[in-house]
PDB file of C-alpha atoms in Angstrom:
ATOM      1  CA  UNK I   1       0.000   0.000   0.000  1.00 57.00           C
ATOM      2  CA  UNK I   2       1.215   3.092  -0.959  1.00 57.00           C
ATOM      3  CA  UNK I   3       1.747   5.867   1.548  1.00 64.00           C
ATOM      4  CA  UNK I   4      -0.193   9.675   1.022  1.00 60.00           C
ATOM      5  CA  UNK I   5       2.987  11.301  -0.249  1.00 63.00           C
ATOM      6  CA  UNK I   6       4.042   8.521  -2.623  1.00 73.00           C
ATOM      7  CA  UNK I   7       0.064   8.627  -3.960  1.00 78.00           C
ATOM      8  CA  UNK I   8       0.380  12.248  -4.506  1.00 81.00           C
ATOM      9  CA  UNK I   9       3.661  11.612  -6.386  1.00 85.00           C
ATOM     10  CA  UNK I  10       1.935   8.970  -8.319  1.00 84.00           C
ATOM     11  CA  UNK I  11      -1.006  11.019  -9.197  1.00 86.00           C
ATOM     12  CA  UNK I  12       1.841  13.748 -10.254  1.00 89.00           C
ATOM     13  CA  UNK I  13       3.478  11.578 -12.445  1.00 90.00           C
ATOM     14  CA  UNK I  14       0.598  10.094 -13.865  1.00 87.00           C
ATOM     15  CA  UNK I  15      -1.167  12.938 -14.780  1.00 91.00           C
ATOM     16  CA  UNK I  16       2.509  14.928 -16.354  1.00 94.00           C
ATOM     17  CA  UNK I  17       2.481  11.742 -18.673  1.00 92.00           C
ATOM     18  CA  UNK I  18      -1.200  12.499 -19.919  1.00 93.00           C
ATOM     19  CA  UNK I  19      -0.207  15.929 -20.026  1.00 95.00           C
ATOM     20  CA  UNK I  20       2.770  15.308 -22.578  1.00 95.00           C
ATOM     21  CA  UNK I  21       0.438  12.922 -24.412  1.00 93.00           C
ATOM     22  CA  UNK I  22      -1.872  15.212 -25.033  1.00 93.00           C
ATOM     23  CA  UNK I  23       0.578  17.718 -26.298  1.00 92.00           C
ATOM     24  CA  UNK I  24       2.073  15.153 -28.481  1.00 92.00           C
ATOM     25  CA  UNK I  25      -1.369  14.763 -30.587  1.00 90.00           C
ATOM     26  CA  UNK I  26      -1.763  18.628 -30.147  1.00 87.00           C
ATOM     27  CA  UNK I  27       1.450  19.023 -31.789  1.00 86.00           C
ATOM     28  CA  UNK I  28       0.629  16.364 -34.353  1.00 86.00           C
ATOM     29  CA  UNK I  29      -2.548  17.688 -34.897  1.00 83.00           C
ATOM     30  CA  UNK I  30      -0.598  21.576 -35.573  1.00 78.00           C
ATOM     31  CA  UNK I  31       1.748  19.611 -38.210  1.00 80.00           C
ATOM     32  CA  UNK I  32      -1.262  17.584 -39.968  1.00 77.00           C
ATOM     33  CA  UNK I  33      -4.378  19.591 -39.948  1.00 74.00           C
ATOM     34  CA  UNK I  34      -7.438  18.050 -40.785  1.00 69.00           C
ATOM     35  CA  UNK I  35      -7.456  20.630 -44.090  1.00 67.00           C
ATOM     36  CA  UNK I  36      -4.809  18.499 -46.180  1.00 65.00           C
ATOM     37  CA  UNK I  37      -7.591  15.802 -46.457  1.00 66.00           C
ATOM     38  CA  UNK I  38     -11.159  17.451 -45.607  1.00 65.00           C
ATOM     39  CA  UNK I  39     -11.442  21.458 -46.890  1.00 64.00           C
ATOM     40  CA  UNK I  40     -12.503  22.431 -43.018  1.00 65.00           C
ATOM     41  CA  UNK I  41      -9.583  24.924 -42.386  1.00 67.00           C
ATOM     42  CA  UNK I  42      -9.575  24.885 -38.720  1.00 70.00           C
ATOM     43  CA  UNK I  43     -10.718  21.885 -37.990  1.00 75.00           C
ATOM     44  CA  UNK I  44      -8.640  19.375 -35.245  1.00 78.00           C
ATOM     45  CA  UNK I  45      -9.202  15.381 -35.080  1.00 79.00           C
ATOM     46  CA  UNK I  46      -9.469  16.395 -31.310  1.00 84.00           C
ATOM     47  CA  UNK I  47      -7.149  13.030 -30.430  1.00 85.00           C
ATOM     48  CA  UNK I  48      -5.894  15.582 -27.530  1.00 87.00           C
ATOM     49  CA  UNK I  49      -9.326  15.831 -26.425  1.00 88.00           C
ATOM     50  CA  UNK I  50      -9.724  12.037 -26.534  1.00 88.00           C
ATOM     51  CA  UNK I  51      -6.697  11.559 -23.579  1.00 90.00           C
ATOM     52  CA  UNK I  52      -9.108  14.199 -21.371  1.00 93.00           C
ATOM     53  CA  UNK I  53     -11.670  12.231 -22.038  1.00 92.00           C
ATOM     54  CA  UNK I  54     -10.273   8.747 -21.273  1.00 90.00           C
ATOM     55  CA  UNK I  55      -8.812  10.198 -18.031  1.00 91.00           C
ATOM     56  CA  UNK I  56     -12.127  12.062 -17.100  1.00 92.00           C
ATOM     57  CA  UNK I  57     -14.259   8.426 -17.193  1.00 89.00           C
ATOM     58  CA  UNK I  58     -11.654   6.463 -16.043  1.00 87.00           C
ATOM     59  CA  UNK I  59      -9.119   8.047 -13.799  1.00 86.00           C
ATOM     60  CA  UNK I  60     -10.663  10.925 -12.139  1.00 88.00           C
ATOM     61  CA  UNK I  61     -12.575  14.261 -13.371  1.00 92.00           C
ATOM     62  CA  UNK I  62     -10.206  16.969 -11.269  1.00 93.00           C
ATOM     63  CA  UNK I  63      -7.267  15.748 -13.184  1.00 93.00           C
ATOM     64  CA  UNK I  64      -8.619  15.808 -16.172  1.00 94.00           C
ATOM     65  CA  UNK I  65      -9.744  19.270 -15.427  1.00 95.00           C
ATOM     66  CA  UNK I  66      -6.018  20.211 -14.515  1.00 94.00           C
ATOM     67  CA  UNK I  67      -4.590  18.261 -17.925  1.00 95.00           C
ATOM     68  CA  UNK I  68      -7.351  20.493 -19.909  1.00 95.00           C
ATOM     69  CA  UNK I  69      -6.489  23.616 -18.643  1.00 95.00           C
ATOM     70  CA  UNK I  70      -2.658  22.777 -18.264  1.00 95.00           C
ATOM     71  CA  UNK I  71      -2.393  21.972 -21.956  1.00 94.00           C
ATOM     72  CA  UNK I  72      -4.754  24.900 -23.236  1.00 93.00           C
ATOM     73  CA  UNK I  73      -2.038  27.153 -21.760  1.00 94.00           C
ATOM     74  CA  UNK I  74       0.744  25.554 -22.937  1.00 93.00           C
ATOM     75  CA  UNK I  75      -0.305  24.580 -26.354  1.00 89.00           C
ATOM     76  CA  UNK I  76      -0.693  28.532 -26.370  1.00 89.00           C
ATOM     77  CA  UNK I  77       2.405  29.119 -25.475  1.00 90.00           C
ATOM     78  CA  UNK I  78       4.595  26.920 -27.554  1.00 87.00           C
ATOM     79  CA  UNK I  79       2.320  26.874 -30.973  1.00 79.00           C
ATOM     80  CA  UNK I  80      -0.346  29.465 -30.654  1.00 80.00           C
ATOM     81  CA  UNK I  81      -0.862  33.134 -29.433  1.00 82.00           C
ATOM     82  CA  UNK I  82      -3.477  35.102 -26.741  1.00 85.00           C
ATOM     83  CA  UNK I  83      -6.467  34.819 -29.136  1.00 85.00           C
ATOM     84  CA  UNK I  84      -5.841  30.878 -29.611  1.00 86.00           C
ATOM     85  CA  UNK I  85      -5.755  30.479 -25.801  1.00 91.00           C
ATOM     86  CA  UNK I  86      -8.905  32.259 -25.034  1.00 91.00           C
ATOM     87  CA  UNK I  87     -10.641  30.169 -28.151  1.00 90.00           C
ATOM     88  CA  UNK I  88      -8.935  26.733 -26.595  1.00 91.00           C
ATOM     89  CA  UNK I  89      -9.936  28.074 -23.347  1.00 95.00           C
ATOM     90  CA  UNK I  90     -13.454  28.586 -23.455  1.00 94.00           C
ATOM     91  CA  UNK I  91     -13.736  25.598 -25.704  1.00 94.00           C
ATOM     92  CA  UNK I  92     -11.470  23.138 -23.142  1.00 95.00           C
ATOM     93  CA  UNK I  93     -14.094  24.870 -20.181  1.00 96.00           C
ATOM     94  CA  UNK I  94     -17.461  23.888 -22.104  1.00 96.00           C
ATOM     95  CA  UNK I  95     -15.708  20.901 -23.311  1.00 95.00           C
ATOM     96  CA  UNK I  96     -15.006  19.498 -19.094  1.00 95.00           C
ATOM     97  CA  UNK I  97     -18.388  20.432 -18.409  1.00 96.00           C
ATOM     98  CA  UNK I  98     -20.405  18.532 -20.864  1.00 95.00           C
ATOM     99  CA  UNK I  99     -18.362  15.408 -19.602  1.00 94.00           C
ATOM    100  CA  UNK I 100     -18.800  16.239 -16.132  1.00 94.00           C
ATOM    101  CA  UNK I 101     -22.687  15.941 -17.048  1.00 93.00           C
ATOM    102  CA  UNK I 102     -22.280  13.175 -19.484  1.00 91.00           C
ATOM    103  CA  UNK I 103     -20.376  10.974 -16.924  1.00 89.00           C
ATOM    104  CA  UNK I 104     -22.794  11.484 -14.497  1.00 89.00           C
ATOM    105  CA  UNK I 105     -25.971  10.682 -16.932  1.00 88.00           C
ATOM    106  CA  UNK I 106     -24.506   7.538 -17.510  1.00 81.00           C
ATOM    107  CA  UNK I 107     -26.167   6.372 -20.797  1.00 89.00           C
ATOM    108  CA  UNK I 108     -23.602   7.269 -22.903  1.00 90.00           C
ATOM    109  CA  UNK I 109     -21.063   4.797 -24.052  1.00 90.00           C
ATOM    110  CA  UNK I 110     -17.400   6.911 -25.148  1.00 91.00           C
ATOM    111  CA  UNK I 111     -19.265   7.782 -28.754  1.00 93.00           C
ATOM    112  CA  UNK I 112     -21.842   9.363 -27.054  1.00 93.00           C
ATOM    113  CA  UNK I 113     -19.228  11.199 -24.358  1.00 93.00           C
ATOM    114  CA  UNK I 114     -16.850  11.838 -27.453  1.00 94.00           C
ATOM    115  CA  UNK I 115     -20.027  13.493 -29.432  1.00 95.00           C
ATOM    116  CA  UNK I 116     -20.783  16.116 -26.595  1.00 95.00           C
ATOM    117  CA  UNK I 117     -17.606  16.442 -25.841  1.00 94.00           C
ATOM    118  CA  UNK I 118     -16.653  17.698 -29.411  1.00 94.00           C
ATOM    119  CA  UNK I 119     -20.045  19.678 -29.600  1.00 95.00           C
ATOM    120  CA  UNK I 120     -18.868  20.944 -26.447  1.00 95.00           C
ATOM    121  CA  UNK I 121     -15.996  21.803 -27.565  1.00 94.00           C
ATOM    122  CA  UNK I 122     -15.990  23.641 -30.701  1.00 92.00           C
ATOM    123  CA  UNK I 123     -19.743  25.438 -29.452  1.00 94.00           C
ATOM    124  CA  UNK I 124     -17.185  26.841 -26.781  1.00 94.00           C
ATOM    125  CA  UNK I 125     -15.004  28.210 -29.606  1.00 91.00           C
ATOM    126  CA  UNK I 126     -18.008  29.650 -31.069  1.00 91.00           C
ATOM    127  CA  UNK I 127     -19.015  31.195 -28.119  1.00 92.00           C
ATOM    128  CA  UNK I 128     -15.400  33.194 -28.401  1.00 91.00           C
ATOM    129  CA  UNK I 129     -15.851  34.030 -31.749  1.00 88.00           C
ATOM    130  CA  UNK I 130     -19.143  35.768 -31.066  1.00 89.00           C
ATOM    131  CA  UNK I 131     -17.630  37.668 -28.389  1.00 87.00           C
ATOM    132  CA  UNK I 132     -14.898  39.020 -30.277  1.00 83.00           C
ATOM    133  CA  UNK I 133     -16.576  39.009 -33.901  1.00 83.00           C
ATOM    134  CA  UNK I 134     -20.071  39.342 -33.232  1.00 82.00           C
ATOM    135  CA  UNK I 135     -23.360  37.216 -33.945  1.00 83.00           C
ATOM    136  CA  UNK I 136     -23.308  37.302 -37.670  1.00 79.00           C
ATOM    137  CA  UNK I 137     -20.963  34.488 -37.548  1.00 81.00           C
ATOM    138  CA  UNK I 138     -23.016  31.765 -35.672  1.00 85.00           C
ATOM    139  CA  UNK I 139     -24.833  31.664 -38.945  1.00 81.00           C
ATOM    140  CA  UNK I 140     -21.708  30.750 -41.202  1.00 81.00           C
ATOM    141  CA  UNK I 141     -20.400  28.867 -38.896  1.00 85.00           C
ATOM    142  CA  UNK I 142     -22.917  26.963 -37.109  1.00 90.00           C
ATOM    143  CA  UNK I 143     -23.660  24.089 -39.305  1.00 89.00           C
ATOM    144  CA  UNK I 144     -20.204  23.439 -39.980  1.00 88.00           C
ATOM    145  CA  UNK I 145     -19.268  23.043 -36.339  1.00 90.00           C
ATOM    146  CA  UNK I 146     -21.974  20.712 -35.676  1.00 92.00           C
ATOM    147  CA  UNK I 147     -21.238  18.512 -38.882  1.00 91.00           C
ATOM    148  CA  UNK I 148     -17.452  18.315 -37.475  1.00 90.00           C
ATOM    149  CA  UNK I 149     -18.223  17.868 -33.977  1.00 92.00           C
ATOM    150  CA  UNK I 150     -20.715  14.894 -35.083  1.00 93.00           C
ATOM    151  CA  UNK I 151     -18.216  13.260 -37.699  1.00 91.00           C
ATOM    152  CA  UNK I 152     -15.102  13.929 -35.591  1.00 90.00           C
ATOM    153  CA  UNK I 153     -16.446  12.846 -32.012  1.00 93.00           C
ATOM    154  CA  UNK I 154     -17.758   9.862 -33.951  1.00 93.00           C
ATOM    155  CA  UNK I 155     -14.626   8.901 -34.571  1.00 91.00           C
ATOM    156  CA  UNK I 156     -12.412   9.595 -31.458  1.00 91.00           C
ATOM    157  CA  UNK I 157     -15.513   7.590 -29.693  1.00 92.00           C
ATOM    158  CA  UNK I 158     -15.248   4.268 -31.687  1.00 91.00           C
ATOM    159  CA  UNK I 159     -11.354   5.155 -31.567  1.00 90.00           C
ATOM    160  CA  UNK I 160     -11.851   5.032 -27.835  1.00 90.00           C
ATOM    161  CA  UNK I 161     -14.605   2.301 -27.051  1.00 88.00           C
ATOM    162  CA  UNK I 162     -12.258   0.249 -28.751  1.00 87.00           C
ATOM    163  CA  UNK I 163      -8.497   0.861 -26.938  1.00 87.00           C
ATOM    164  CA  UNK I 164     -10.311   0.971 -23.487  1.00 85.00           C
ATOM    165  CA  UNK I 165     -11.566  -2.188 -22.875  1.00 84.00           C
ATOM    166  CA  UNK I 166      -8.138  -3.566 -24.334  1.00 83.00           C
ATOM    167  CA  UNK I 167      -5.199  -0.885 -22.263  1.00 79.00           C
ATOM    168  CA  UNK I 168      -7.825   0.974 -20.027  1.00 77.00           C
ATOM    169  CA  UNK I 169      -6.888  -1.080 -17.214  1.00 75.00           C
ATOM    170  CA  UNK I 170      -3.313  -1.415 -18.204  1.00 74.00           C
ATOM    171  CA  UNK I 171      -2.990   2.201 -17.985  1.00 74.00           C
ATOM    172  CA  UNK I 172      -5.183   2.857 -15.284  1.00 72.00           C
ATOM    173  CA  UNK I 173      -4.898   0.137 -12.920  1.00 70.00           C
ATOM    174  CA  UNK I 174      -8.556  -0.079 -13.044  1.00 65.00           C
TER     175      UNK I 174
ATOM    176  CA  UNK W   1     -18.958   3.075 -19.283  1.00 71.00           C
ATOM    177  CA  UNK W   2     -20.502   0.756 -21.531  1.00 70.00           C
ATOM    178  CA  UNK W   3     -18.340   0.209 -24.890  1.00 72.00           C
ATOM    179  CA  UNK W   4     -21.118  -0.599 -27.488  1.00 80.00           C
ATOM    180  CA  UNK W   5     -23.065   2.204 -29.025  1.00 85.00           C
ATOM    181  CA  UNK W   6     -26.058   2.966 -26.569  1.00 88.00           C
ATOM    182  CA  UNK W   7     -29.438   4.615 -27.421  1.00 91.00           C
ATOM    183  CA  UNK W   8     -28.052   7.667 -25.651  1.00 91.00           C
ATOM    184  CA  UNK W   9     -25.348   7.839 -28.317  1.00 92.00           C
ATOM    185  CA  UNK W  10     -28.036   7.804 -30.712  1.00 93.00           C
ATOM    186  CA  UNK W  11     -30.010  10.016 -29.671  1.00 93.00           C
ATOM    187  CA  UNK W  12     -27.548  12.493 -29.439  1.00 93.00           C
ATOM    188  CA  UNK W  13     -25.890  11.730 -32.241  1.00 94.00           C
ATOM    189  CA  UNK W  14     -29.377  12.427 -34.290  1.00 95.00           C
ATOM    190  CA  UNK W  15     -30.577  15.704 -32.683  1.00 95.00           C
ATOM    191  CA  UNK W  16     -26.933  17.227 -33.619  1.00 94.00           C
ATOM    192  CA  UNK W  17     -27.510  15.632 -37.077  1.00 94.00           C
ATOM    193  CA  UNK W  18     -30.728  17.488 -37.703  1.00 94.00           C
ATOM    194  CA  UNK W  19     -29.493  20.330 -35.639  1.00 94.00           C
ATOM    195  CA  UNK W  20     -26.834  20.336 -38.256  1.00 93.00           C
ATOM    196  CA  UNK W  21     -29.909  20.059 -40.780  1.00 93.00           C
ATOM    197  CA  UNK W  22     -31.266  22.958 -39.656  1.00 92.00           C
ATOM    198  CA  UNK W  23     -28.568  25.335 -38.791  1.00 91.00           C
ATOM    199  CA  UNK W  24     -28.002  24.501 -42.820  1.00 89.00           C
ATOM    200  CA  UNK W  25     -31.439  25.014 -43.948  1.00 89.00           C
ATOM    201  CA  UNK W  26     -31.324  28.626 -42.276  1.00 86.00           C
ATOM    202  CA  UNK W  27     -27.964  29.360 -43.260  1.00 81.00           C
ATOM    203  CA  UNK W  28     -29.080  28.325 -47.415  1.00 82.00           C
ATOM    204  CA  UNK W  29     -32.857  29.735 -47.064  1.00 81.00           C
ATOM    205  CA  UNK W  30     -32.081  33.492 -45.982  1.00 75.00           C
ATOM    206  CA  UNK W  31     -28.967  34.087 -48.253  1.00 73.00           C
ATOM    207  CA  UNK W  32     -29.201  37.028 -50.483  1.00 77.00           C
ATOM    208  CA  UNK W  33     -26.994  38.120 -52.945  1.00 81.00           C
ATOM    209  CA  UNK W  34     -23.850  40.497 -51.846  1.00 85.00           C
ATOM    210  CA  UNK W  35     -23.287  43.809 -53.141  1.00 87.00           C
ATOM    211  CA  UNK W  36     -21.042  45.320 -50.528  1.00 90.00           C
ATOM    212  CA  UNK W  37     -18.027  43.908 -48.170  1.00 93.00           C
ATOM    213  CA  UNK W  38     -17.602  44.664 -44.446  1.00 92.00           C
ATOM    214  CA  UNK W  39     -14.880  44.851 -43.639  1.00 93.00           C
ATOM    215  CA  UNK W  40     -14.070  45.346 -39.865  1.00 91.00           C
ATOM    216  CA  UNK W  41     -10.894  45.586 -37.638  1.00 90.00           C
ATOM    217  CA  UNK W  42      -9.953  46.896 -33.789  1.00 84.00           C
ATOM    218  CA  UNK W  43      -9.621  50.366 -35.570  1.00 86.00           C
ATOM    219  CA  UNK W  44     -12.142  50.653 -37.813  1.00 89.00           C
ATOM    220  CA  UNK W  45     -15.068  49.182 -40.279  1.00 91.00           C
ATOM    221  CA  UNK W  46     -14.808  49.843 -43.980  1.00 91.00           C
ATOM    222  CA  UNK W  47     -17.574  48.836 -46.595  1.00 91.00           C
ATOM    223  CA  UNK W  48     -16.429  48.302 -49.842  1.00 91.00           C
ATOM    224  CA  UNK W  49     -19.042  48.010 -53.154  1.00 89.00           C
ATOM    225  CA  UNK W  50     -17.775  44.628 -55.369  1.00 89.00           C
ATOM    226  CA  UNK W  51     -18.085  46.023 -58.563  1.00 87.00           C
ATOM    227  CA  UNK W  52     -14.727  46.026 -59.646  1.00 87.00           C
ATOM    228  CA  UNK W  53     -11.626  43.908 -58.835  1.00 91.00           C
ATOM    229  CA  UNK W  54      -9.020  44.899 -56.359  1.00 91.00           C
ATOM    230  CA  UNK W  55      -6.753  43.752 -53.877  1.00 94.00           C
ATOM    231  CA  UNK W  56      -6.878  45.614 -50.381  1.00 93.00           C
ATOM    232  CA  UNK W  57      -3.955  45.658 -48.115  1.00 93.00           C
ATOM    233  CA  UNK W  58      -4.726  45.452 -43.764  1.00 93.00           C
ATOM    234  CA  UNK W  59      -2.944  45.536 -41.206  1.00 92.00           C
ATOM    235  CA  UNK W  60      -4.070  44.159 -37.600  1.00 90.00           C
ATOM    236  CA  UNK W  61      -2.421  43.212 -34.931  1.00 87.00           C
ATOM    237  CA  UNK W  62       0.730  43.323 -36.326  1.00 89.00           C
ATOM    238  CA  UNK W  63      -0.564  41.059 -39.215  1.00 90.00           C
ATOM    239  CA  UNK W  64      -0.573  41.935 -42.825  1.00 93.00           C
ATOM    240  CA  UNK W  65      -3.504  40.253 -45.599  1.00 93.00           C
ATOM    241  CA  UNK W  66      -4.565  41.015 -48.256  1.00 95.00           C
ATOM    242  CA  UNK W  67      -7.999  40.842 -49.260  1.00 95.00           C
ATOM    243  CA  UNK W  68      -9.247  39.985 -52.802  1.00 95.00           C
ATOM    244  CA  UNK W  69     -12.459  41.731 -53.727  1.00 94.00           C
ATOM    245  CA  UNK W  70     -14.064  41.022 -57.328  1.00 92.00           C
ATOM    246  CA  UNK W  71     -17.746  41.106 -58.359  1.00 90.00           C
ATOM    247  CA  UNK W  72     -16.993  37.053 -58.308  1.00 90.00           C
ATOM    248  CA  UNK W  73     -16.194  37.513 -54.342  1.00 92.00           C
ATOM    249  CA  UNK W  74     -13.926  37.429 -51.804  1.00 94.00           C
ATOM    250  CA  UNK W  75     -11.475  35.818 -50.198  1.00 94.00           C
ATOM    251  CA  UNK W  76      -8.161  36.830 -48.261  1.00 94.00           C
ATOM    252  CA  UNK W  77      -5.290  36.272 -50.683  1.00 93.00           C
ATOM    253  CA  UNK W  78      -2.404  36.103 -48.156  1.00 93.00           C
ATOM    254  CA  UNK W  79      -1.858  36.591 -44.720  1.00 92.00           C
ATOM    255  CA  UNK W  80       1.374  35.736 -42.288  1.00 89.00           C
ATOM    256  CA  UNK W  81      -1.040  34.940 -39.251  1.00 85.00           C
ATOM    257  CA  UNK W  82       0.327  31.812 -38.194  1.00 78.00           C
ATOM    258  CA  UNK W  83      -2.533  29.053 -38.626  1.00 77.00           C
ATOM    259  CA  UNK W  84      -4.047  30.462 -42.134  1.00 83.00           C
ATOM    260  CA  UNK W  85      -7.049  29.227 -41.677  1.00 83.00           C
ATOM    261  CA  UNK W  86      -8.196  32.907 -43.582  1.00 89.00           C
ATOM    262  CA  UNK W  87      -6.375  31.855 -46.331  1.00 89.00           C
ATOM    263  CA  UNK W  88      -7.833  28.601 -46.448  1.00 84.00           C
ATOM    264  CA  UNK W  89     -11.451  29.492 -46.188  1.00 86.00           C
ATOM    265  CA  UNK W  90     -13.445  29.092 -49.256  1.00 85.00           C
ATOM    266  CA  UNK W  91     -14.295  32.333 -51.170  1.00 89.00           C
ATOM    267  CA  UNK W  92     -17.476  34.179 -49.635  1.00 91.00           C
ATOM    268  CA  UNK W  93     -20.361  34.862 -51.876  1.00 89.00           C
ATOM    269  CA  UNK W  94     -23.760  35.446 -50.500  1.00 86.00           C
ATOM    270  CA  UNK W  95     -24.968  37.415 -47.636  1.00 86.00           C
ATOM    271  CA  UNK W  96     -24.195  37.064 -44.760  1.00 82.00           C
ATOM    272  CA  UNK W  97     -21.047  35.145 -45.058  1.00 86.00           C
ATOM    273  CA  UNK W  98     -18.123  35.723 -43.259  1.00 88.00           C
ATOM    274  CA  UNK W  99     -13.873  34.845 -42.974  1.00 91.00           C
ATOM    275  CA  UNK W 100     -12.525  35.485 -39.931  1.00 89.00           C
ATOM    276  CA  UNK W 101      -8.816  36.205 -39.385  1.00 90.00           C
ATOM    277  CA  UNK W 102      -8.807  35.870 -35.539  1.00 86.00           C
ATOM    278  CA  UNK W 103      -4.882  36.362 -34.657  1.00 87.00           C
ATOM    279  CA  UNK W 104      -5.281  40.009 -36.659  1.00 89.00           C
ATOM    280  CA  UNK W 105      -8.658  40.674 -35.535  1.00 89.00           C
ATOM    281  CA  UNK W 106     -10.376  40.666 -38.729  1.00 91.00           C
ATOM    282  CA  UNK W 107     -13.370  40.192 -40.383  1.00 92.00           C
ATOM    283  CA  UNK W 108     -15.057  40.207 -43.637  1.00 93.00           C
ATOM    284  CA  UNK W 109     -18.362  39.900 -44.087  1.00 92.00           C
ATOM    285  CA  UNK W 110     -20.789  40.090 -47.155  1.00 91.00           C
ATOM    286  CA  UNK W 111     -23.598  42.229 -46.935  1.00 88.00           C
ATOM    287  CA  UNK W 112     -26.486  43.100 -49.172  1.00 81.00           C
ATOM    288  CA  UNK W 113     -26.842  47.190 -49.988  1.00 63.00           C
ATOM    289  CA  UNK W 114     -26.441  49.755 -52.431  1.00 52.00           C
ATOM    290  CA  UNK W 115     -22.907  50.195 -53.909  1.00 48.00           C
ATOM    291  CA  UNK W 116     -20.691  52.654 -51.616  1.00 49.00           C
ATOM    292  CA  UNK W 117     -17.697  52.775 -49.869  1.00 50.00           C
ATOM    293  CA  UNK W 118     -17.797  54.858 -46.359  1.00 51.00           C
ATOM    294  CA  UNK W 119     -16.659  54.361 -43.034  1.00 49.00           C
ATOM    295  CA  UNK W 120     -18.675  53.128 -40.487  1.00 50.00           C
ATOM    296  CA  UNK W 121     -16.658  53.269 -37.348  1.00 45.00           C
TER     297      UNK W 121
END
């Protein structure tokens, strides 16, 4: 058994390592844009989003909260500038919340999770835009965001309902 | 967490579908045709009429595009922001559309009026 300290260092470590993970496929994701294959200029696979979301169902919600918000800021920092943080920002907030809901629902498989997650996500973004554009662009941009968040959260849910069963409690412990 | 695909997932998988559906029909149903650009920054909002071709210089924020504006459309020709994602947006046509440059604080928006160029703020 573990002492307090050495499961606070544990939970330090652990949670560094989904840290760097996530800005691995951040930095991936920055180097391949989903615009070489699909014209949606803009547009992320969200495979970043996919570690929170792993480590918000299975690990524990805080951390996942602290991951989020770690890797908003330095994603900002090392690839992006102040506007791309507050977008990322308000996105990564809406994003944590829909989870926190979802997990708590409990009729959602990852799909489902991965879905509002992305809606979550990118309806965040929106919500930046507005304030620093105005309304006029929820109307451009609206149905495009919903068609990516669908298609994309689709895909990092299947992604996902099919690693966890298999290294969920590898990586976890349970 | 269950690992199959749950009614849940498709319900909310369907309501963003048609949400998507509908945000699409609204978008499609209530464009008009453009006569006039927006064009707005921190400093200041310029309209521009799109009957003839030209290519309009901005600075924002320390960025520099340039904006393409033909009767055909327009689209931002080049810009050194760092993600481009105004260069890569598709060429706006209708009313109501819109690129957004959001490192320089830009944006461009087709609107439907008579042909002038003025200052609006």
């Amino acid at each position: 058994m573990l002492s307090v300290k050495n499961q606070k260092g544990r939970r330090v470590v652990f949670d560094a390592v989904f840290l760097a993970l996530t800005l691995i496929f951040s930095y991936l994701e920055f180097l391949f844009p989903v615009s070489l294959v699909v014209p949606l200029p803009g547009f992320k696979l969200g495979f970043a989003n996919l570690v929170i979301l792993a480590l918000a169902v299975r690990w524990s919600m805080m951390d996942a909260v602290s991951v989020s918000l770690l890797r908003v800021t330095l994603v900002a920092m090392l690839f992006g500038n102040m506007v791309s943080f507050w977008f990322s920002l308000c996105g990564a907030l809406l994003s944590l919340a829909v989870i926190f809901w979802g997990k708590r629902v409990t009729v959602f498989s990852y799909i489902g999770l991965s879905v509002l997650s992305a809606t979550g996500h990118n309806i965040g973004q929106l919500v930046a835009a507005v304030f620093l554009f105005g309304w006029s662009i929820v109307r451009s941009y609206l149905p495009v965001i919903l068609a990516a968040s669908v298609l994309f959260g689709t895909i990092c849910g299947i992604l996902l309902n099919f690693l966890m069963p298999r290294i969920g409690k590898v990586v976890f412990g349970k | 967490m269950k690992n199959s695909l749950t009614l849940g997932d498709g319900i909310v998988i369907a309501v963003l579908f048609f949400a998507t559906l509908l945000s699409a029909f609204v978008l499609l149903a209530f464009r008009s045709d453009a006569q006039q650009v927006r064009i707005s920054t921190e400093e200041e909002t310029i309209v521009y009429d799109l009957l003839e071709s030209r290519n309009l210089e901005i600075v924002s924020r320390g960025v520099h595009l340039v904006v393409h504006i033909s009767p055909n459309g327009v689209f931002v020709k080049t810009s050194d922001c760092e993600n481009q994602i105004c260069v890569n947006s598709r060429k706006i046509v209708r009313g109501g559309e819109v690129i957004v440059c959001a490192p320089a604080g830009v944006r461009i928006e087709m609107i439907s009026g008579k042909a002038a160029d003025y200052v609006v703020g």
